[in-house]
mmCIF file with all atom_site columns, C-alpha atoms in Angstrom:
data_model
loop_
_atom_site.group_PDB
_atom_site.id
_atom_site.type_symbol
_atom_site.label_atom_id
_atom_site.label_alt_id
_atom_site.label_comp_id
_atom_site.label_asym_id
_atom_site.label_entity_id
_atom_site.label_seq_id
_atom_site.pdbx_PDB_ins_code
_atom_site.Cartn_x
_atom_site.Cartn_y
_atom_site.Cartn_z
_atom_site.occupancy
_atom_site.B_iso_or_equiv
_atom_site.pdbx_formal_charge
_atom_site.auth_seq_id
_atom_site.auth_comp_id
_atom_site.auth_asym_id
_atom_site.auth_atom_id
_atom_site.pdbx_PDB_model_num
ATOM 1   C CA . UNK A 1 1   ? 71.753  91.770  132.896 1.00 0.00 ? 1   UNK A CA 1
ATOM 2   C CA . UNK A 1 2   ? 74.865  93.774  131.966 1.00 0.00 ? 2   UNK A CA 1
ATOM 3   C CA . UNK A 1 3   ? 75.066  92.737  128.492 1.00 0.00 ? 3   UNK A CA 1
ATOM 4   C CA . UNK A 1 4   ? 77.616  90.808  126.651 1.00 0.00 ? 4   UNK A CA 1
ATOM 5   C CA . UNK A 1 5   ? 80.895  90.062  128.627 1.00 0.00 ? 5   UNK A CA 1
ATOM 6   C CA . UNK A 1 6   ? 84.277  89.474  127.214 1.00 0.00 ? 6   UNK A CA 1
ATOM 7   C CA . UNK A 1 7   ? 87.430  88.830  129.160 1.00 0.00 ? 7   UNK A CA 1
ATOM 8   C CA . UNK A 1 8   ? 90.336  90.012  129.041 1.00 0.00 ? 8   UNK A CA 1
ATOM 9   C CA . UNK A 1 9   ? 89.762  93.075  127.531 1.00 0.00 ? 9   UNK A CA 1
ATOM 10  C CA . UNK A 1 10  ? 93.448  93.378  126.484 1.00 0.00 ? 10  UNK A CA 1
ATOM 11  C CA . UNK A 1 11  ? 96.020  90.544  126.068 1.00 0.00 ? 11  UNK A CA 1
ATOM 12  C CA . UNK A 1 12  ? 99.614  90.638  125.110 1.00 0.00 ? 12  UNK A CA 1
ATOM 13  C CA . UNK A 1 13  ? 101.377 87.765  124.089 1.00 0.00 ? 13  UNK A CA 1
ATOM 14  C CA . UNK A 1 14  ? 104.575 86.474  122.578 1.00 0.00 ? 14  UNK A CA 1
ATOM 15  C CA . UNK A 1 15  ? 104.459 84.619  119.272 1.00 0.00 ? 15  UNK A CA 1
ATOM 16  C CA . UNK A 1 16  ? 104.049 81.061  119.594 1.00 0.00 ? 16  UNK A CA 1
ATOM 17  C CA . UNK A 1 17  ? 102.118 81.025  122.639 1.00 0.00 ? 17  UNK A CA 1
ATOM 18  C CA . UNK A 1 18  ? 98.510  79.852  123.145 1.00 0.00 ? 18  UNK A CA 1
ATOM 19  C CA . UNK A 1 19  ? 95.771  82.318  124.370 1.00 0.00 ? 19  UNK A CA 1
ATOM 20  C CA . UNK A 1 20  ? 91.973  81.856  125.572 1.00 0.00 ? 20  UNK A CA 1
ATOM 21  C CA . UNK A 1 21  ? 89.242  84.472  125.633 1.00 0.00 ? 21  UNK A CA 1
ATOM 22  C CA . UNK A 1 22  ? 85.800  84.127  127.290 1.00 0.00 ? 22  UNK A CA 1
ATOM 23  C CA . UNK A 1 23  ? 82.492  85.631  126.219 1.00 0.00 ? 23  UNK A CA 1
ATOM 24  C CA . UNK A 1 24  ? 79.609  85.572  128.538 1.00 0.00 ? 24  UNK A CA 1
ATOM 25  C CA . UNK A 1 25  ? 76.310  86.285  126.207 1.00 0.00 ? 25  UNK A CA 1
ATOM 26  C CA . UNK A 1 26  ? 73.158  88.042  127.395 1.00 0.00 ? 26  UNK A CA 1
ATOM 27  C CA . UNK A 1 27  ? 71.582  84.806  129.571 1.00 0.00 ? 27  UNK A CA 1
ATOM 28  C CA . UNK A 1 28  ? 68.319  84.338  127.247 1.00 0.00 ? 28  UNK A CA 1
ATOM 29  C CA . UNK A 1 29  ? 70.477  84.472  123.950 1.00 0.00 ? 29  UNK A CA 1
ATOM 30  C CA . UNK A 1 30  ? 70.922  81.161  122.302 1.00 0.00 ? 30  UNK A CA 1
ATOM 31  C CA . UNK A 1 31  ? 72.984  82.400  119.380 1.00 0.00 ? 31  UNK A CA 1
ATOM 32  C CA . UNK A 1 32  ? 76.417  83.476  119.868 1.00 0.00 ? 32  UNK A CA 1
ATOM 33  C CA . UNK A 1 33  ? 79.083  84.568  117.450 1.00 0.00 ? 33  UNK A CA 1
ATOM 34  C CA . UNK A 1 34  ? 82.609  85.424  117.336 1.00 0.00 ? 34  UNK A CA 1
ATOM 35  C CA . UNK A 1 35  ? 83.948  88.249  115.099 1.00 0.00 ? 35  UNK A CA 1
ATOM 36  C CA . UNK A 1 36  ? 87.625  89.336  114.220 1.00 0.00 ? 36  UNK A CA 1
ATOM 37  C CA . UNK A 1 37  ? 88.356  93.046  113.543 1.00 0.00 ? 37  UNK A CA 1
ATOM 38  C CA . UNK A 1 38  ? 91.613  94.530  112.251 1.00 0.00 ? 38  UNK A CA 1
ATOM 39  C CA . UNK A 1 39  ? 92.464  98.204  112.198 1.00 0.00 ? 39  UNK A CA 1
ATOM 40  C CA . UNK A 1 40  ? 90.390  100.261 109.863 1.00 0.00 ? 40  UNK A CA 1
ATOM 41  C CA . UNK A 1 41  ? 88.240  97.269  108.830 1.00 0.00 ? 41  UNK A CA 1
ATOM 42  C CA . UNK A 1 42  ? 84.610  96.134  109.569 1.00 0.00 ? 42  UNK A CA 1
ATOM 43  C CA . UNK A 1 43  ? 84.463  92.837  111.801 1.00 0.00 ? 43  UNK A CA 1
ATOM 44  C CA . UNK A 1 44  ? 84.505  89.703  110.033 1.00 0.00 ? 44  UNK A CA 1
ATOM 45  C CA . UNK A 1 45  ? 82.709  86.675  111.093 1.00 0.00 ? 45  UNK A CA 1
ATOM 46  C CA . UNK A 1 46  ? 84.759  83.467  112.784 1.00 0.00 ? 46  UNK A CA 1
ATOM 47  C CA . UNK A 1 47  ? 82.095  81.082  114.117 1.00 0.00 ? 47  UNK A CA 1
ATOM 48  C CA . UNK A 1 48  ? 78.518  80.583  115.349 1.00 0.00 ? 48  UNK A CA 1
ATOM 49  C CA . UNK A 1 49  ? 77.037  78.535  118.089 1.00 0.00 ? 49  UNK A CA 1
ATOM 50  C CA . UNK A 1 50  ? 73.159  77.883  118.392 1.00 0.00 ? 50  UNK A CA 1
ATOM 51  C CA . UNK A 1 51  ? 73.090  76.964  122.051 1.00 0.00 ? 51  UNK A CA 1
ATOM 52  C CA . UNK A 1 52  ? 76.165  74.391  122.544 1.00 0.00 ? 52  UNK A CA 1
ATOM 53  C CA . UNK A 1 53  ? 76.226  73.374  118.654 1.00 0.00 ? 53  UNK A CA 1
ATOM 54  C CA . UNK A 1 54  ? 78.851  74.978  116.496 1.00 0.00 ? 54  UNK A CA 1
ATOM 55  C CA . UNK A 1 55  ? 76.966  75.219  113.219 1.00 0.00 ? 55  UNK A CA 1
ATOM 56  C CA . UNK A 1 56  ? 79.118  77.427  110.964 1.00 0.00 ? 56  UNK A CA 1
ATOM 57  C CA . UNK A 1 57  ? 83.002  78.096  110.889 1.00 0.00 ? 57  UNK A CA 1
ATOM 58  C CA . UNK A 1 58  ? 84.727  80.794  108.521 1.00 0.00 ? 58  UNK A CA 1
ATOM 59  C CA . UNK A 1 59  ? 87.462  79.753  106.480 1.00 0.00 ? 59  UNK A CA 1
ATOM 60  C CA . UNK A 1 60  ? 89.548  82.420  108.514 1.00 0.00 ? 60  UNK A CA 1
ATOM 61  C CA . UNK A 1 61  ? 89.174  80.095  111.269 1.00 0.00 ? 61  UNK A CA 1
ATOM 62  C CA . UNK A 1 62  ? 92.623  77.983  110.766 1.00 0.00 ? 62  UNK A CA 1
ATOM 63  C CA . UNK A 1 63  ? 93.015  74.813  112.641 1.00 0.00 ? 63  UNK A CA 1
ATOM 64  C CA . UNK A 1 64  ? 94.933  76.932  115.212 1.00 0.00 ? 64  UNK A CA 1
ATOM 65  C CA . UNK A 1 65  ? 91.882  78.385  116.285 1.00 0.00 ? 65  UNK A CA 1
ATOM 66  C CA . UNK A 1 66  ? 89.241  76.310  118.308 1.00 0.00 ? 66  UNK A CA 1
ATOM 67  C CA . UNK A 1 67  ? 85.987  77.579  119.988 1.00 0.00 ? 67  UNK A CA 1
ATOM 68  C CA . UNK A 1 68  ? 83.594  76.063  122.523 1.00 0.00 ? 68  UNK A CA 1
ATOM 69  C CA . UNK A 1 69  ? 80.325  76.884  124.179 1.00 0.00 ? 69  UNK A CA 1
ATOM 70  C CA . UNK A 1 70  ? 79.976  74.180  126.758 1.00 0.00 ? 70  UNK A CA 1
ATOM 71  C CA . UNK A 1 71  ? 76.195  73.812  128.144 1.00 0.00 ? 71  UNK A CA 1
ATOM 72  C CA . UNK A 1 72  ? 75.041  76.693  125.744 1.00 0.00 ? 72  UNK A CA 1
ATOM 73  C CA . UNK A 1 73  ? 76.301  79.430  128.065 1.00 0.00 ? 73  UNK A CA 1
ATOM 74  C CA . UNK A 1 74  ? 79.762  81.099  128.007 1.00 0.00 ? 74  UNK A CA 1
ATOM 75  C CA . UNK A 1 75  ? 82.057  80.440  125.172 1.00 0.00 ? 75  UNK A CA 1
ATOM 76  C CA . UNK A 1 76  ? 86.042  80.369  124.670 1.00 0.00 ? 76  UNK A CA 1
ATOM 77  C CA . UNK A 1 77  ? 87.755  81.076  121.700 1.00 0.00 ? 77  UNK A CA 1
ATOM 78  C CA . UNK A 1 78  ? 91.506  79.483  121.636 1.00 0.00 ? 78  UNK A CA 1
ATOM 79  C CA . UNK A 1 79  ? 94.233  80.449  119.572 1.00 0.00 ? 79  UNK A CA 1
ATOM 80  C CA . UNK A 1 80  ? 97.166  78.127  119.515 1.00 0.00 ? 80  UNK A CA 1
ATOM 81  C CA . UNK A 1 81  ? 100.728 79.069  118.365 1.00 0.00 ? 81  UNK A CA 1
ATOM 82  C CA . UNK A 1 82  ? 99.897  82.816  118.040 1.00 0.00 ? 82  UNK A CA 1
ATOM 83  C CA . UNK A 1 83  ? 101.231 84.710  115.050 1.00 0.00 ? 83  UNK A CA 1
ATOM 84  C CA . UNK A 1 84  ? 101.706 88.083  114.652 1.00 0.00 ? 84  UNK A CA 1
ATOM 85  C CA . UNK A 1 85  ? 98.994  88.265  112.059 1.00 0.00 ? 85  UNK A CA 1
ATOM 86  C CA . UNK A 1 86  ? 96.513  87.004  114.564 1.00 0.00 ? 86  UNK A CA 1
ATOM 87  C CA . UNK A 1 87  ? 96.742  90.607  116.329 1.00 0.00 ? 87  UNK A CA 1
ATOM 88  C CA . UNK A 1 88  ? 93.331  92.170  115.966 1.00 0.00 ? 88  UNK A CA 1
ATOM 89  C CA . UNK A 1 89  ? 90.062  92.765  118.191 1.00 0.00 ? 89  UNK A CA 1
ATOM 90  C CA . UNK A 1 90  ? 88.185  89.819  118.689 1.00 0.00 ? 90  UNK A CA 1
ATOM 91  C CA . UNK A 1 91  ? 84.537  90.517  119.236 1.00 0.00 ? 91  UNK A CA 1
ATOM 92  C CA . UNK A 1 92  ? 81.575  88.328  120.712 1.00 0.00 ? 92  UNK A CA 1
ATOM 93  C CA . UNK A 1 93  ? 77.856  88.962  119.912 1.00 0.00 ? 93  UNK A CA 1
ATOM 94  C CA . UNK A 1 94  ? 74.659  87.239  120.916 1.00 0.00 ? 94  UNK A CA 1
ATOM 95  C CA . UNK A 1 95  ? 71.229  87.100  119.787 1.00 0.00 ? 95  UNK A CA 1
ATOM 96  C CA . UNK A 1 96  ? 67.815  85.418  120.365 1.00 0.00 ? 96  UNK A CA 1
ATOM 97  C CA . UNK A 1 97  ? 67.047  82.648  117.904 1.00 0.00 ? 97  UNK A CA 1
ATOM 98  C CA . UNK A 1 98  ? 64.635  84.627  115.658 1.00 0.00 ? 98  UNK A CA 1
ATOM 99  C CA . UNK A 1 99  ? 66.377  85.584  112.379 1.00 0.00 ? 99  UNK A CA 1
ATOM 100 C CA . UNK A 1 100 ? 64.880  89.174  112.712 1.00 0.00 ? 100 UNK A CA 1
ATOM 101 C CA . UNK A 1 101 ? 66.439  89.921  115.943 1.00 0.00 ? 101 UNK A CA 1
ATOM 102 C CA . UNK A 1 102 ? 69.087  92.588  117.089 1.00 0.00 ? 102 UNK A CA 1
ATOM 103 C CA . UNK A 1 103 ? 72.728  91.229  117.953 1.00 0.00 ? 103 UNK A CA 1
ATOM 104 C CA . UNK A 1 104 ? 74.344  92.880  121.086 1.00 0.00 ? 104 UNK A CA 1
ATOM 105 C CA . UNK A 1 105 ? 78.149  92.865  120.811 1.00 0.00 ? 105 UNK A CA 1
ATOM 106 C CA . UNK A 1 106 ? 80.706  93.002  123.954 1.00 0.00 ? 106 UNK A CA 1
ATOM 107 C CA . UNK A 1 107 ? 83.467  95.057  124.329 1.00 0.00 ? 107 UNK A CA 1
ATOM 108 C CA . UNK A 1 108 ? 85.834  93.014  122.623 1.00 0.00 ? 108 UNK A CA 1
ATOM 109 C CA . UNK A 1 109 ? 89.336  91.506  123.313 1.00 0.00 ? 109 UNK A CA 1
ATOM 110 C CA . UNK A 1 110 ? 92.264  93.396  121.797 1.00 0.00 ? 110 UNK A CA 1
ATOM 111 C CA . UNK A 1 111 ? 94.894  90.794  121.315 1.00 0.00 ? 111 UNK A CA 1
ATOM 112 C CA . UNK A 1 112 ? 98.684  91.877  120.394 1.00 0.00 ? 112 UNK A CA 1
ATOM 113 C CA . UNK A 1 113 ? 101.084 89.211  119.544 1.00 0.00 ? 113 UNK A CA 1
ATOM 114 C CA . UNK A 1 114 ? 104.651 90.375  119.753 1.00 0.00 ? 114 UNK A CA 1
ATOM 115 C CA . UNK B 2 1   ? 78.758  86.430  98.054  1.00 0.00 ? 1   UNK B CA 1
ATOM 116 C CA . UNK B 2 2   ? 77.342  89.504  100.054 1.00 0.00 ? 2   UNK B CA 1
ATOM 117 C CA . UNK B 2 3   ? 79.492  92.692  99.748  1.00 0.00 ? 3   UNK B CA 1
ATOM 118 C CA . UNK B 2 4   ? 78.703  95.686  101.988 1.00 0.00 ? 4   UNK B CA 1
ATOM 119 C CA . UNK B 2 5   ? 79.993  99.064  100.977 1.00 0.00 ? 5   UNK B CA 1
ATOM 120 C CA . UNK B 2 6   ? 80.056  102.341 103.068 1.00 0.00 ? 6   UNK B CA 1
ATOM 121 C CA . UNK B 2 7   ? 80.570  105.889 101.787 1.00 0.00 ? 7   UNK B CA 1
ATOM 122 C CA . UNK B 2 8   ? 82.102  108.066 102.616 1.00 0.00 ? 8   UNK B CA 1
ATOM 123 C CA . UNK B 2 9   ? 84.960  106.406 104.503 1.00 0.00 ? 9   UNK B CA 1
ATOM 124 C CA . UNK B 2 10  ? 85.389  109.505 106.698 1.00 0.00 ? 10  UNK B CA 1
ATOM 125 C CA . UNK B 2 11  ? 83.517  112.782 107.177 1.00 0.00 ? 11  UNK B CA 1
ATOM 126 C CA . UNK B 2 12  ? 84.020  115.773 109.205 1.00 0.00 ? 12  UNK B CA 1
ATOM 127 C CA . UNK B 2 13  ? 81.270  118.235 109.985 1.00 0.00 ? 13  UNK B CA 1
ATOM 128 C CA . UNK B 2 14  ? 80.760  121.302 112.336 1.00 0.00 ? 14  UNK B CA 1
ATOM 129 C CA . UNK B 2 15  ? 78.452  120.959 115.433 1.00 0.00 ? 15  UNK B CA 1
ATOM 130 C CA . UNK B 2 16  ? 74.599  121.390 114.685 1.00 0.00 ? 16  UNK B CA 1
ATOM 131 C CA . UNK B 2 17  ? 74.940  120.027 111.079 1.00 0.00 ? 17  UNK B CA 1
ATOM 132 C CA . UNK B 2 18  ? 72.608  117.253 109.715 1.00 0.00 ? 18  UNK B CA 1
ATOM 133 C CA . UNK B 2 19  ? 74.419  114.516 107.977 1.00 0.00 ? 19  UNK B CA 1
ATOM 134 C CA . UNK B 2 20  ? 73.543  111.269 106.386 1.00 0.00 ? 20  UNK B CA 1
ATOM 135 C CA . UNK B 2 21  ? 75.733  108.219 105.975 1.00 0.00 ? 21  UNK B CA 1
ATOM 136 C CA . UNK B 2 22  ? 75.471  105.730 103.279 1.00 0.00 ? 22  UNK B CA 1
ATOM 137 C CA . UNK B 2 23  ? 75.532  101.810 102.980 1.00 0.00 ? 23  UNK B CA 1
ATOM 138 C CA . UNK B 2 24  ? 75.109  99.678  100.082 1.00 0.00 ? 24  UNK B CA 1
ATOM 139 C CA . UNK B 2 25  ? 74.875  95.803  99.637  1.00 0.00 ? 25  UNK B CA 1
ATOM 140 C CA . UNK B 2 26  ? 74.875  93.409  96.904  1.00 0.00 ? 26  UNK B CA 1
ATOM 141 C CA . UNK B 2 27  ? 72.427  90.841  97.817  1.00 0.00 ? 27  UNK B CA 1
ATOM 142 C CA . UNK B 2 28  ? 69.097  91.859  98.700  1.00 0.00 ? 28  UNK B CA 1
ATOM 143 C CA . UNK B 2 29  ? 68.359  88.515  100.451 1.00 0.00 ? 29  UNK B CA 1
ATOM 144 C CA . UNK B 2 30  ? 68.805  89.810  103.738 1.00 0.00 ? 30  UNK B CA 1
ATOM 145 C CA . UNK B 2 31  ? 66.612  89.411  107.087 1.00 0.00 ? 31  UNK B CA 1
ATOM 146 C CA . UNK B 2 32  ? 67.712  92.603  108.507 1.00 0.00 ? 32  UNK B CA 1
ATOM 147 C CA . UNK B 2 33  ? 70.255  95.567  108.665 1.00 0.00 ? 33  UNK B CA 1
ATOM 148 C CA . UNK B 2 34  ? 71.848  97.134  111.570 1.00 0.00 ? 34  UNK B CA 1
ATOM 149 C CA . UNK B 2 35  ? 73.726  100.197 112.205 1.00 0.00 ? 35  UNK B CA 1
ATOM 150 C CA . UNK B 2 36  ? 76.345  100.175 114.935 1.00 0.00 ? 36  UNK B CA 1
ATOM 151 C CA . UNK B 2 37  ? 78.315  103.000 116.309 1.00 0.00 ? 37  UNK B CA 1
ATOM 152 C CA . UNK B 2 38  ? 82.193  101.977 117.519 1.00 0.00 ? 38  UNK B CA 1
ATOM 153 C CA . UNK B 2 39  ? 84.298  104.259 119.823 1.00 0.00 ? 39  UNK B CA 1
ATOM 154 C CA . UNK B 2 40  ? 88.172  103.937 119.328 1.00 0.00 ? 40  UNK B CA 1
ATOM 155 C CA . UNK B 2 41  ? 89.165  100.531 121.005 1.00 0.00 ? 41  UNK B CA 1
ATOM 156 C CA . UNK B 2 42  ? 85.693  99.732  121.882 1.00 0.00 ? 42  UNK B CA 1
ATOM 157 C CA . UNK B 2 43  ? 82.993  97.157  121.038 1.00 0.00 ? 43  UNK B CA 1
ATOM 158 C CA . UNK B 2 44  ? 79.954  97.684  118.971 1.00 0.00 ? 44  UNK B CA 1
ATOM 159 C CA . UNK B 2 45  ? 77.078  99.787  120.309 1.00 0.00 ? 45  UNK B CA 1
ATOM 160 C CA . UNK B 2 46  ? 73.825  98.949  118.261 1.00 0.00 ? 46  UNK B CA 1
ATOM 161 C CA . UNK B 2 47  ? 72.018  101.998 117.316 1.00 0.00 ? 47  UNK B CA 1
ATOM 162 C CA . UNK B 2 48  ? 69.111  100.855 115.029 1.00 0.00 ? 48  UNK B CA 1
ATOM 163 C CA . UNK B 2 49  ? 67.710  97.475  113.495 1.00 0.00 ? 49  UNK B CA 1
ATOM 164 C CA . UNK B 2 50  ? 65.699  97.489  110.323 1.00 0.00 ? 50  UNK B CA 1
ATOM 165 C CA . UNK B 2 51  ? 64.021  94.301  109.799 1.00 0.00 ? 51  UNK B CA 1
ATOM 166 C CA . UNK B 2 52  ? 63.956  93.201  105.956 1.00 0.00 ? 52  UNK B CA 1
ATOM 167 C CA . UNK B 2 53  ? 59.949  94.065  105.903 1.00 0.00 ? 53  UNK B CA 1
ATOM 168 C CA . UNK B 2 54  ? 60.584  97.581  107.389 1.00 0.00 ? 54  UNK B CA 1
ATOM 169 C CA . UNK B 2 55  ? 61.590  100.743 105.389 1.00 0.00 ? 55  UNK B CA 1
ATOM 170 C CA . UNK B 2 56  ? 62.840  102.852 108.408 1.00 0.00 ? 56  UNK B CA 1
ATOM 171 C CA . UNK B 2 57  ? 63.497  103.215 112.024 1.00 0.00 ? 57  UNK B CA 1
ATOM 172 C CA . UNK B 2 58  ? 63.732  106.061 114.335 1.00 0.00 ? 58  UNK B CA 1
ATOM 173 C CA . UNK B 2 59  ? 65.533  106.409 117.550 1.00 0.00 ? 59  UNK B CA 1
ATOM 174 C CA . UNK B 2 60  ? 66.291  110.059 118.907 1.00 0.00 ? 60  UNK B CA 1
ATOM 175 C CA . UNK B 2 61  ? 68.175  112.043 116.412 1.00 0.00 ? 61  UNK B CA 1
ATOM 176 C CA . UNK B 2 62  ? 68.809  109.129 114.465 1.00 0.00 ? 62  UNK B CA 1
ATOM 177 C CA . UNK B 2 63  ? 66.799  107.797 111.507 1.00 0.00 ? 63  UNK B CA 1
ATOM 178 C CA . UNK B 2 64  ? 67.722  104.928 109.238 1.00 0.00 ? 64  UNK B CA 1
ATOM 179 C CA . UNK B 2 65  ? 66.076  103.808 106.068 1.00 0.00 ? 65  UNK B CA 1
ATOM 180 C CA . UNK B 2 66  ? 66.131  100.715 104.137 1.00 0.00 ? 66  UNK B CA 1
ATOM 181 C CA . UNK B 2 67  ? 65.856  100.121 100.212 1.00 0.00 ? 67  UNK B CA 1
ATOM 182 C CA . UNK B 2 68  ? 66.073  96.215  100.008 1.00 0.00 ? 68  UNK B CA 1
ATOM 183 C CA . UNK B 2 69  ? 65.451  96.087  96.053  1.00 0.00 ? 69  UNK B CA 1
ATOM 184 C CA . UNK B 2 70  ? 68.245  98.667  95.331  1.00 0.00 ? 70  UNK B CA 1
ATOM 185 C CA . UNK B 2 71  ? 70.390  97.420  98.242  1.00 0.00 ? 71  UNK B CA 1
ATOM 186 C CA . UNK B 2 72  ? 70.695  100.832 100.202 1.00 0.00 ? 72  UNK B CA 1
ATOM 187 C CA . UNK B 2 73  ? 70.328  102.063 103.578 1.00 0.00 ? 73  UNK B CA 1
ATOM 188 C CA . UNK B 2 74  ? 71.058  105.558 105.074 1.00 0.00 ? 74  UNK B CA 1
ATOM 189 C CA . UNK B 2 75  ? 71.686  106.599 108.526 1.00 0.00 ? 75  UNK B CA 1
ATOM 190 C CA . UNK B 2 76  ? 70.495  110.366 108.984 1.00 0.00 ? 76  UNK B CA 1
ATOM 191 C CA . UNK B 2 77  ? 71.967  112.101 112.001 1.00 0.00 ? 77  UNK B CA 1
ATOM 192 C CA . UNK B 2 78  ? 70.123  115.314 113.051 1.00 0.00 ? 78  UNK B CA 1
ATOM 193 C CA . UNK B 2 79  ? 71.611  118.134 114.883 1.00 0.00 ? 79  UNK B CA 1
ATOM 194 C CA . UNK B 2 80  ? 75.286  116.463 115.143 1.00 0.00 ? 80  UNK B CA 1
ATOM 195 C CA . UNK B 2 81  ? 76.940  116.919 118.357 1.00 0.00 ? 81  UNK B CA 1
ATOM 196 C CA . UNK B 2 82  ? 80.734  116.416 119.248 1.00 0.00 ? 82  UNK B CA 1
ATOM 197 C CA . UNK B 2 83  ? 79.409  113.402 121.384 1.00 0.00 ? 83  UNK B CA 1
ATOM 198 C CA . UNK B 2 84  ? 78.523  111.570 118.010 1.00 0.00 ? 84  UNK B CA 1
ATOM 199 C CA . UNK B 2 85  ? 81.943  111.377 116.815 1.00 0.00 ? 85  UNK B CA 1
ATOM 200 C CA . UNK B 2 86  ? 82.785  107.754 116.304 1.00 0.00 ? 86  UNK B CA 1
ATOM 201 C CA . UNK B 2 87  ? 82.923  105.190 113.643 1.00 0.00 ? 87  UNK B CA 1
ATOM 202 C CA . UNK B 2 88  ? 79.593  104.028 112.091 1.00 0.00 ? 88  UNK B CA 1
ATOM 203 C CA . UNK B 2 89  ? 79.190  100.569 110.859 1.00 0.00 ? 89  UNK B CA 1
ATOM 204 C CA . UNK B 2 90  ? 76.347  99.079  108.782 1.00 0.00 ? 90  UNK B CA 1
ATOM 205 C CA . UNK B 2 91  ? 75.954  95.411  108.746 1.00 0.00 ? 91  UNK B CA 1
ATOM 206 C CA . UNK B 2 92  ? 73.394  92.975  106.986 1.00 0.00 ? 92  UNK B CA 1
ATOM 207 C CA . UNK B 2 93  ? 72.352  89.594  108.340 1.00 0.00 ? 93  UNK B CA 1
ATOM 208 C CA . UNK B 2 94  ? 71.139  86.424  106.299 1.00 0.00 ? 94  UNK B CA 1
ATOM 209 C CA . UNK B 2 95  ? 71.723  82.783  105.656 1.00 0.00 ? 95  UNK B CA 1
ATOM 210 C CA . UNK B 2 96  ? 70.594  80.072  108.202 1.00 0.00 ? 96  UNK B CA 1
ATOM 211 C CA . UNK B 2 97  ? 73.060  81.422  110.900 1.00 0.00 ? 97  UNK B CA 1
ATOM 212 C CA . UNK B 2 98  ? 72.061  84.995  110.593 1.00 0.00 ? 98  UNK B CA 1
ATOM 213 C CA . UNK B 2 99  ? 75.495  86.222  110.758 1.00 0.00 ? 99  UNK B CA 1
ATOM 214 C CA . UNK B 2 100 ? 76.587  89.774  109.909 1.00 0.00 ? 100 UNK B CA 1
ATOM 215 C CA . UNK B 2 101 ? 78.386  90.887  107.280 1.00 0.00 ? 101 UNK B CA 1
ATOM 216 C CA . UNK B 2 102 ? 79.713  94.592  107.736 1.00 0.00 ? 102 UNK B CA 1
ATOM 217 C CA . UNK B 2 103 ? 80.835  97.289  105.906 1.00 0.00 ? 103 UNK B CA 1
ATOM 218 C CA . UNK B 2 104 ? 84.391  99.165  106.688 1.00 0.00 ? 104 UNK B CA 1
ATOM 219 C CA . UNK B 2 105 ? 82.618  101.971 108.233 1.00 0.00 ? 105 UNK B CA 1
ATOM 220 C CA . UNK B 2 106 ? 82.282  105.705 108.299 1.00 0.00 ? 106 UNK B CA 1
ATOM 221 C CA . UNK B 2 107 ? 84.806  107.546 110.702 1.00 0.00 ? 107 UNK B CA 1
ATOM 222 C CA . UNK B 2 108 ? 82.665  110.927 111.565 1.00 0.00 ? 108 UNK B CA 1
ATOM 223 C CA . UNK B 2 109 ? 84.120  113.851 113.406 1.00 0.00 ? 109 UNK B CA 1
ATOM 224 C CA . UNK B 2 110 ? 81.921  116.504 114.757 1.00 0.00 ? 110 UNK B CA 1
ATOM 225 C CA . UNK B 2 111 ? 83.738  119.653 115.270 1.00 0.00 ? 111 UNK B CA 1
ATOM 226 C CA . UNK B 2 112 ? 82.657  121.959 118.257 1.00 0.00 ? 112 UNK B CA 1
#
């Protein structure tokens, strides 16, 4: 297992376009998280999946954002009608179900909206 | 609402020096605390996980401590090397989803 994988690593898009990111978690991990990180800040929680169920969404996740995790494996994060303020690093993390387990992060997708 | 603070925001040390990074959090009801390393433009690499019942964890030149009652953690790096230069992030987890709440990080530069 090569760890958490994210694709693409970089995305440049024009304002108003839709973008979709993919995350492949560590295979046996049933918890999956999306975070967003802007320059000079720590990552901020966006949403959480336990298997295929989306159990928590941050108020940062406006109605332009949608996330899915079909079949409880990979996950996608879509941003519709992108705005310049969406420019950030989008990070995916996975962990086992127990509350005291370590979270592992992917390399992130750097989004630039021009 | 949980808040995590890291001090200092930036630190520059000569190679070989021992150093301490600090992390504080406002709500002691946590499951665990994790220290991460982040290189520029990259994702997060987990360094150490301290469960809420533990006091410290060690990995190589790294030692992390946790004082849950006072809401504090420290990351001790021994004999620093230029390759240790990175941003170090502290995060606490809690709640039903075990999501992480991060500090803003400490940018470390180790001068050769």
